[in-house]
Every structure is written in C-alpha cells, then in structure tokens.
C-alpha cells in the first residue's frame, strides 16, 4: 500500500487458528498437536456511498426481486482476475458509482457499477472494498449469494504464487466467518449449468444471462482447491 493515497487505515486483523501437523516421535509414536496462529492482514479501501447503496438496492429489486442491498447468507466464493494490470487502476474503476455506458451488454440491466468485496494484489496484499454483508456486482445471476475476490492480473499467466497463498488464507478466514459458504467457483466456470452451484442462479429478466469468462482459469482454481484441502482441510463444492 506504499504511495497509495486513497487508502484508508489498516483495519482488519483477523487471527485464524489451525491445528498444525503433528510432531511424531519414533520412540513413543505419540503425536502432539500444535496450534499455530496465523495473522491475515486486510487493508480497507472504501468504495461504498449512499448513491451506490441505493443503486445496489435498485439492482437487487430489478434482478433478484428483493429491494435490499444486504448479502445475508453468502454461499459461494467467486474468484476472478481483473485484466486491468494495476491495483490503482482497478480501485479507480470500482470507485465509480455507475457502469460506463459502453458496456452495453450489462449497463442495460442496471446503472450500478461493477464491484468486488476483495482485491488481492500481485504481491499478495489483500484489500477489502465492500463489506461481506453487502451485495457487489461481479457475477451475473449469483451476486445475491456470493462473496467476490479479484486478483490483479492481465491474464492467467500473470497470476502469482503470492496471490494463490493469499487467496487460500482469505478463503479459509471467510469460511470460518461464514460457515454457510459451500461453493468455490471460478468466474470461468460460473455459467456451467452442470455444476452444483448453478441451482443458485437467479434472474428476474431471463435475458440477463452469464456469459463465457476466462478468469481466473482452470489452473489457478485447481491449485486453490488443492491447497485449501491440504492446508486447511477445506473442500468446497463447485
Ligand atoms: Zn471475473
């Protein structure tokens, strides 16, 4: 966050505990469980205001049939990459209230700008833009049940090991806070009607449909699932 003027102060320090691997001694064959504490630092970049909340409420009424901006019980963690190459440009994009009119395929359904709950920068730094309890517009038909994570990257090859690590830690913390999170979905697979998460799809206007997305790509999401299982014993449905 060095040199980044819009940033608000560091807010959330989340401590998670996990049971570490057992130290096994050959002689006694006894295993001693150790508890490791891990600190996840999340910096907050506020992007909400009264106008945006009103636009969100309107969006939810028009697209989900409920006049509320609240994300009550998230069920999906939905992972993306930005295509926009830097944190600064990405934040500037998300801070606008309204979507630009040139994005005709989505602007005709609502003036509400796209948004995201978390951004993970290339060095693994995590930023929170929208509270977990407020709906953000990042996945057509699934915003009413999903928490979104954007990774700063031009394409799949641009994603870094530090980003993978931070996604693992962040998702583990989100699961701890929201036990109802059952699905982990890549934006590239969100429109796959054969996957279990698709039963949560909701659209008042049936022409407002998910379309093919490249992000974050099969490798990143496969690595993420593998590490969540190996390091946190967490398995999500797709
Ligand atoms: Zn995406």
Tab-separated table of C-alpha atoms and ligand atoms in Angstrom:
chain	number	residue	atom	x	y	z
A	1	UNK	CA	0.000	0.000	0.000
A	2	UNK	CA	3.036	2.289	-0.123
A	3	UNK	CA	2.393	5.506	-2.029
A	4	UNK	CA	-1.268	4.770	-2.347
A	5	UNK	CA	-3.156	7.932	-1.409
A	6	UNK	CA	-6.773	6.755	-1.436
A	7	UNK	CA	-6.176	4.054	1.106
A	8	UNK	CA	-7.859	4.253	4.439
A	9	UNK	CA	-6.214	2.984	7.541
A	10	UNK	CA	-5.408	-0.604	8.194
A	11	UNK	CA	-8.499	-2.062	9.753
A	12	UNK	CA	-8.969	-5.718	9.967
A	13	UNK	CA	-6.547	-8.008	11.627
A	14	UNK	CA	-8.001	-11.435	11.551
A	15	UNK	CA	-6.488	-14.147	13.558
A	16	UNK	CA	-7.120	-17.662	12.480
A	17	UNK	CA	-6.064	-20.752	14.237
A	18	UNK	CA	-5.322	-24.047	12.706
A	19	UNK	CA	-4.137	-27.288	14.045
A	20	UNK	CA	-0.657	-27.813	12.780
A	21	UNK	CA	0.779	-31.062	11.626
A	22	UNK	CA	1.659	-33.454	14.329
A	23	UNK	CA	5.194	-33.888	15.541
A	24	UNK	CA	5.686	-37.595	15.729
A	25	UNK	CA	8.479	-39.157	17.712
A	26	UNK	CA	9.721	-42.509	16.533
A	27	UNK	CA	10.283	-43.882	20.011
A	28	UNK	CA	6.914	-43.178	21.530
A	29	UNK	CA	4.929	-42.950	18.301
A	30	UNK	CA	2.870	-40.331	20.078
A	31	UNK	CA	1.575	-37.351	18.213
A	32	UNK	CA	1.397	-33.934	19.705
A	33	UNK	CA	-0.950	-31.483	18.111
A	34	UNK	CA	0.293	-27.933	17.966
A	35	UNK	CA	-1.830	-24.879	17.417
A	36	UNK	CA	-0.452	-22.342	15.003
A	37	UNK	CA	-1.764	-18.832	14.768
A	38	UNK	CA	-1.672	-17.041	11.516
A	39	UNK	CA	-2.377	-13.361	11.041
A	40	UNK	CA	-4.128	-12.213	7.924
A	41	UNK	CA	-3.818	-8.514	7.228
A	42	UNK	CA	-6.576	-6.881	5.222
A	43	UNK	CA	-6.437	-3.176	4.348
A	44	UNK	CA	-9.708	-1.387	3.693
A	45	UNK	CA	-10.353	0.790	0.647
A	46	UNK	CA	-13.886	2.164	1.000
A	47	UNK	CA	-15.863	2.202	-2.255
A	48	UNK	CA	-19.424	2.480	-0.967
A	49	UNK	CA	-21.528	5.607	-0.552
A	50	UNK	CA	-25.252	6.384	-0.298
A	51	UNK	CA	-25.680	6.597	-4.084
A	52	UNK	CA	-24.044	3.228	-4.594
A	53	UNK	CA	-26.124	1.568	-1.897
A	54	UNK	CA	-29.288	2.949	-3.498
A	55	UNK	CA	-28.145	1.674	-6.922
A	56	UNK	CA	-27.413	-1.724	-5.351
A	57	UNK	CA	-30.879	-1.865	-3.815
A	58	UNK	CA	-32.400	-0.980	-7.169
A	59	UNK	CA	-30.244	-3.602	-8.912
A	60	UNK	CA	-31.360	-6.275	-6.464
A	61	UNK	CA	-35.017	-5.355	-6.899
A	62	UNK	CA	-34.784	-5.450	-10.694
A	63	UNK	CA	-32.630	-8.573	-10.953
A	64	UNK	CA	-33.392	-10.640	-7.856
A	65	UNK	CA	-36.853	-9.349	-6.912
A	66	UNK	CA	-35.772	-8.115	-3.469
A	67	UNK	CA	-35.332	-4.428	-2.615
A	68	UNK	CA	-32.293	-4.839	-0.366
A	69	UNK	CA	-28.534	-4.445	-0.756
A	70	UNK	CA	-27.811	-6.901	2.052
A	71	UNK	CA	-25.873	-10.096	1.481
A	72	UNK	CA	-27.422	-12.150	4.255
A	73	UNK	CA	-26.098	-15.668	3.823
A	74	UNK	CA	-23.320	-15.988	1.245
A	75	UNK	CA	-22.930	-19.479	-0.203
A	76	UNK	CA	-20.318	-19.007	-2.953
A	77	UNK	CA	-16.787	-17.638	-3.043
A	78	UNK	CA	-16.339	-16.453	-6.623
A	79	UNK	CA	-12.788	-15.862	-7.846
A	80	UNK	CA	-11.695	-13.552	-10.680
A	81	UNK	CA	-8.744	-11.769	-12.212
A	82	UNK	CA	-9.084	-8.153	-13.241
A	83	UNK	CA	-7.489	-7.924	-16.729
A	84	UNK	CA	-6.731	-4.350	-15.540
A	85	UNK	CA	-2.980	-4.536	-14.789
A	86	UNK	CA	-2.617	-2.449	-11.593
A	87	UNK	CA	-4.263	-2.034	-8.191
A	88	UNK	CA	-4.576	1.735	-8.628
A	89	UNK	CA	-6.428	1.490	-11.945
A	90	UNK	CA	-8.647	-1.289	-10.606
A	91	UNK	CA	-9.626	0.684	-7.490
A	92	UNK	CA	-10.342	3.787	-9.596
A	93	UNK	CA	-12.594	1.653	-11.776
A	94	UNK	CA	-14.527	0.210	-8.824
A	95	UNK	CA	-14.917	3.574	-7.111
A	96	UNK	CA	-17.219	4.941	-9.799
A	97	UNK	CA	-20.920	4.756	-8.920
A	98	UNK	CA	-22.212	3.903	-12.382
A	99	UNK	CA	-21.152	1.482	-15.057
A	100	UNK	CA	-19.858	3.093	-18.240
A	101	UNK	CA	-22.481	3.127	-20.983
A	102	UNK	CA	-20.094	1.424	-23.420
A	103	UNK	CA	-20.566	-1.852	-21.530
A	104	UNK	CA	-23.938	-2.177	-23.233
A	105	UNK	CA	-24.402	-5.881	-22.517
A	106	UNK	CA	-24.652	-5.226	-18.777
A	107	UNK	CA	-25.419	-1.478	-18.488
A	108	UNK	CA	-28.863	-2.000	-19.991
A	109	UNK	CA	-29.809	-4.111	-16.954
A	110	UNK	CA	-28.657	-1.606	-14.320
A	111	UNK	CA	-26.650	1.607	-13.940
A	112	UNK	CA	-24.965	0.150	-10.867
A	113	UNK	CA	-21.221	-0.155	-11.339
A	114	UNK	CA	-19.467	-3.476	-11.050
A	115	UNK	CA	-17.849	-4.058	-7.663
A	116	UNK	CA	-15.974	-6.600	-5.588
A	117	UNK	CA	-15.534	-7.495	-1.931
A	118	UNK	CA	-11.779	-8.196	-2.008
A	119	UNK	CA	-8.806	-7.479	-4.245
A	120	UNK	CA	-5.560	-9.444	-3.998
A	121	UNK	CA	-2.596	-7.555	-5.467
A	122	UNK	CA	0.309	-9.262	-7.208
A	123	UNK	CA	2.425	-9.234	-4.030
A	124	UNK	CA	-0.358	-10.963	-2.098
A	125	UNK	CA	-1.641	-7.844	-0.288
A	126	UNK	CA	-5.355	-8.102	0.419
A	127	UNK	CA	-7.751	-5.136	0.205
A	128	UNK	CA	-11.380	-5.006	1.233
A	129	UNK	CA	-13.613	-2.756	-0.870
A	130	UNK	CA	-17.135	-3.881	0.075
A	131	UNK	CA	-18.240	-5.435	3.402
A	132	UNK	CA	-19.119	-9.147	3.296
A	133	UNK	CA	-22.673	-8.155	4.247
A	134	UNK	CA	-23.334	-6.003	1.149
A	135	UNK	CA	-24.020	-7.260	-2.374
A	136	UNK	CA	-21.422	-6.408	-5.037
A	137	UNK	CA	-21.966	-6.726	-8.802
A	138	UNK	CA	-19.365	-9.171	-10.123
A	139	UNK	CA	-21.155	-12.311	-11.323
A	140	UNK	CA	-24.414	-12.227	-13.268
A	141	UNK	CA	-27.114	-14.237	-11.507
A	142	UNK	CA	-25.023	-15.038	-8.425
A	143	UNK	CA	-24.348	-11.711	-6.702
A	144	UNK	CA	-27.145	-12.312	-4.183
A	145	UNK	CA	-25.265	-15.321	-2.742
A	146	UNK	CA	-21.600	-14.685	-3.414
A	147	UNK	CA	-18.516	-13.029	-2.000
A	148	UNK	CA	-16.156	-11.957	-4.792
A	149	UNK	CA	-12.366	-11.907	-4.897
A	150	UNK	CA	-10.488	-10.136	-7.703
A	151	UNK	CA	-6.805	-10.814	-8.383
A	152	UNK	CA	-4.755	-8.150	-10.124
A	153	UNK	CA	-3.588	-9.835	-13.323
A	154	UNK	CA	-3.673	-9.213	-17.059
A	155	UNK	CA	-4.322	-12.906	-17.738
A	156	UNK	CA	-3.983	-16.332	-16.128
A	157	UNK	CA	-0.215	-16.451	-16.732
A	158	UNK	CA	0.159	-13.155	-14.843
A	159	UNK	CA	-1.195	-14.586	-11.543
A	160	UNK	CA	1.497	-15.019	-8.871
A	161	UNK	CA	2.239	-17.640	-6.166
A	162	UNK	CA	1.765	-14.857	-3.565
A	163	UNK	CA	-1.753	-14.295	-4.870
A	164	UNK	CA	-2.511	-18.005	-4.613
A	165	UNK	CA	-1.278	-18.055	-0.999
A	166	UNK	CA	-3.388	-15.027	-0.062
A	167	UNK	CA	-6.496	-16.438	-1.736
A	168	UNK	CA	-6.070	-19.628	0.316
A	169	UNK	CA	-5.727	-17.697	3.581
A	170	UNK	CA	-8.561	-15.297	2.786
A	171	UNK	CA	-10.981	-18.060	1.784
A	172	UNK	CA	-10.135	-20.026	4.944
A	173	UNK	CA	-10.975	-16.956	7.047
A	174	UNK	CA	-14.166	-16.285	5.076
A	175	UNK	CA	-15.285	-19.878	5.638
A	176	UNK	CA	-14.618	-19.519	9.346
A	177	UNK	CA	-16.741	-16.355	9.469
A	178	UNK	CA	-19.442	-17.673	7.130
A	179	UNK	CA	-19.925	-21.407	7.677
A	180	UNK	CA	-22.676	-21.336	5.005
A	181	UNK	CA	-20.067	-20.841	2.261
A	182	UNK	CA	-20.312	-24.159	0.438
A	183	UNK	CA	-19.095	-23.413	-3.078
A	184	UNK	CA	-15.836	-22.218	-4.580
A	185	UNK	CA	-16.324	-21.155	-8.186
A	186	UNK	CA	-14.054	-19.593	-10.784
A	187	UNK	CA	-15.658	-16.936	-12.966
A	188	UNK	CA	-14.718	-19.115	-15.948
A	189	UNK	CA	-16.993	-21.892	-14.641
A	190	UNK	CA	-19.898	-19.840	-13.217
A	191	UNK	CA	-22.081	-20.370	-16.291
A	192	UNK	CA	-21.600	-24.145	-16.325
A	193	UNK	CA	-25.133	-25.396	-15.789
A	194	UNK	CA	-23.854	-28.901	-14.955
A	195	UNK	CA	-22.112	-27.701	-11.780
A	196	UNK	CA	-23.902	-27.834	-8.415
A	197	UNK	CA	-23.680	-24.086	-7.703
A	198	UNK	CA	-25.814	-23.301	-10.756
A	199	UNK	CA	-29.002	-24.136	-8.886
A	200	UNK	CA	-28.481	-20.820	-7.049
A	201	UNK	CA	-28.694	-18.831	-10.309
A	202	UNK	CA	-31.358	-16.124	-10.081
A	203	UNK	CA	-32.553	-13.618	-12.670
A	204	UNK	CA	-35.870	-11.795	-12.888
A	205	UNK	CA	-35.111	-10.972	-16.534
A	206	UNK	CA	-34.133	-14.243	-18.193
A	207	UNK	CA	-32.197	-12.459	-20.917
A	208	UNK	CA	-29.664	-11.314	-18.284
A	209	UNK	CA	-27.527	-14.428	-18.570
A	210	UNK	CA	-23.978	-15.381	-17.582
A	211	UNK	CA	-21.551	-15.443	-20.490
A	212	UNK	CA	-18.147	-17.048	-21.031
A	213	UNK	CA	-15.327	-15.588	-18.926
A	214	UNK	CA	-11.637	-16.541	-18.922
A	215	UNK	CA	-10.831	-15.703	-15.297
A	216	UNK	CA	-9.154	-16.954	-13.196
A	217	UNK	CA	-8.680	-20.098	-15.315
A	218	UNK	CA	-8.589	-23.843	-14.538
A	219	UNK	CA	-5.026	-23.981	-13.175
A	220	UNK	CA	-5.447	-21.254	-10.552
A	221	UNK	CA	-8.750	-22.637	-9.288
A	222	UNK	CA	-7.388	-26.211	-9.214
A	223	UNK	CA	-4.322	-25.063	-7.239
A	224	UNK	CA	-6.606	-23.139	-4.893
A	225	UNK	CA	-8.810	-26.175	-4.229
A	226	UNK	CA	-5.789	-28.387	-3.670
A	227	UNK	CA	-4.143	-26.011	-1.173
A	228	UNK	CA	-7.378	-25.364	0.734
A	229	UNK	CA	-7.741	-29.107	1.192
A	230	UNK	CA	-4.072	-29.702	2.054
A	231	UNK	CA	-3.510	-26.718	4.345
A	232	UNK	CA	-6.953	-26.166	5.902
A	233	UNK	CA	-8.784	-29.441	5.277
A	234	UNK	CA	-11.449	-27.445	3.422
A	235	UNK	CA	-13.364	-28.860	0.486
A	236	UNK	CA	-15.888	-26.757	-1.410
A	237	UNK	CA	-18.421	-27.822	-3.996
A	238	UNK	CA	-18.144	-26.342	-7.478
B	1	LIG	ZN1	-14.365	-12.118	-13.493
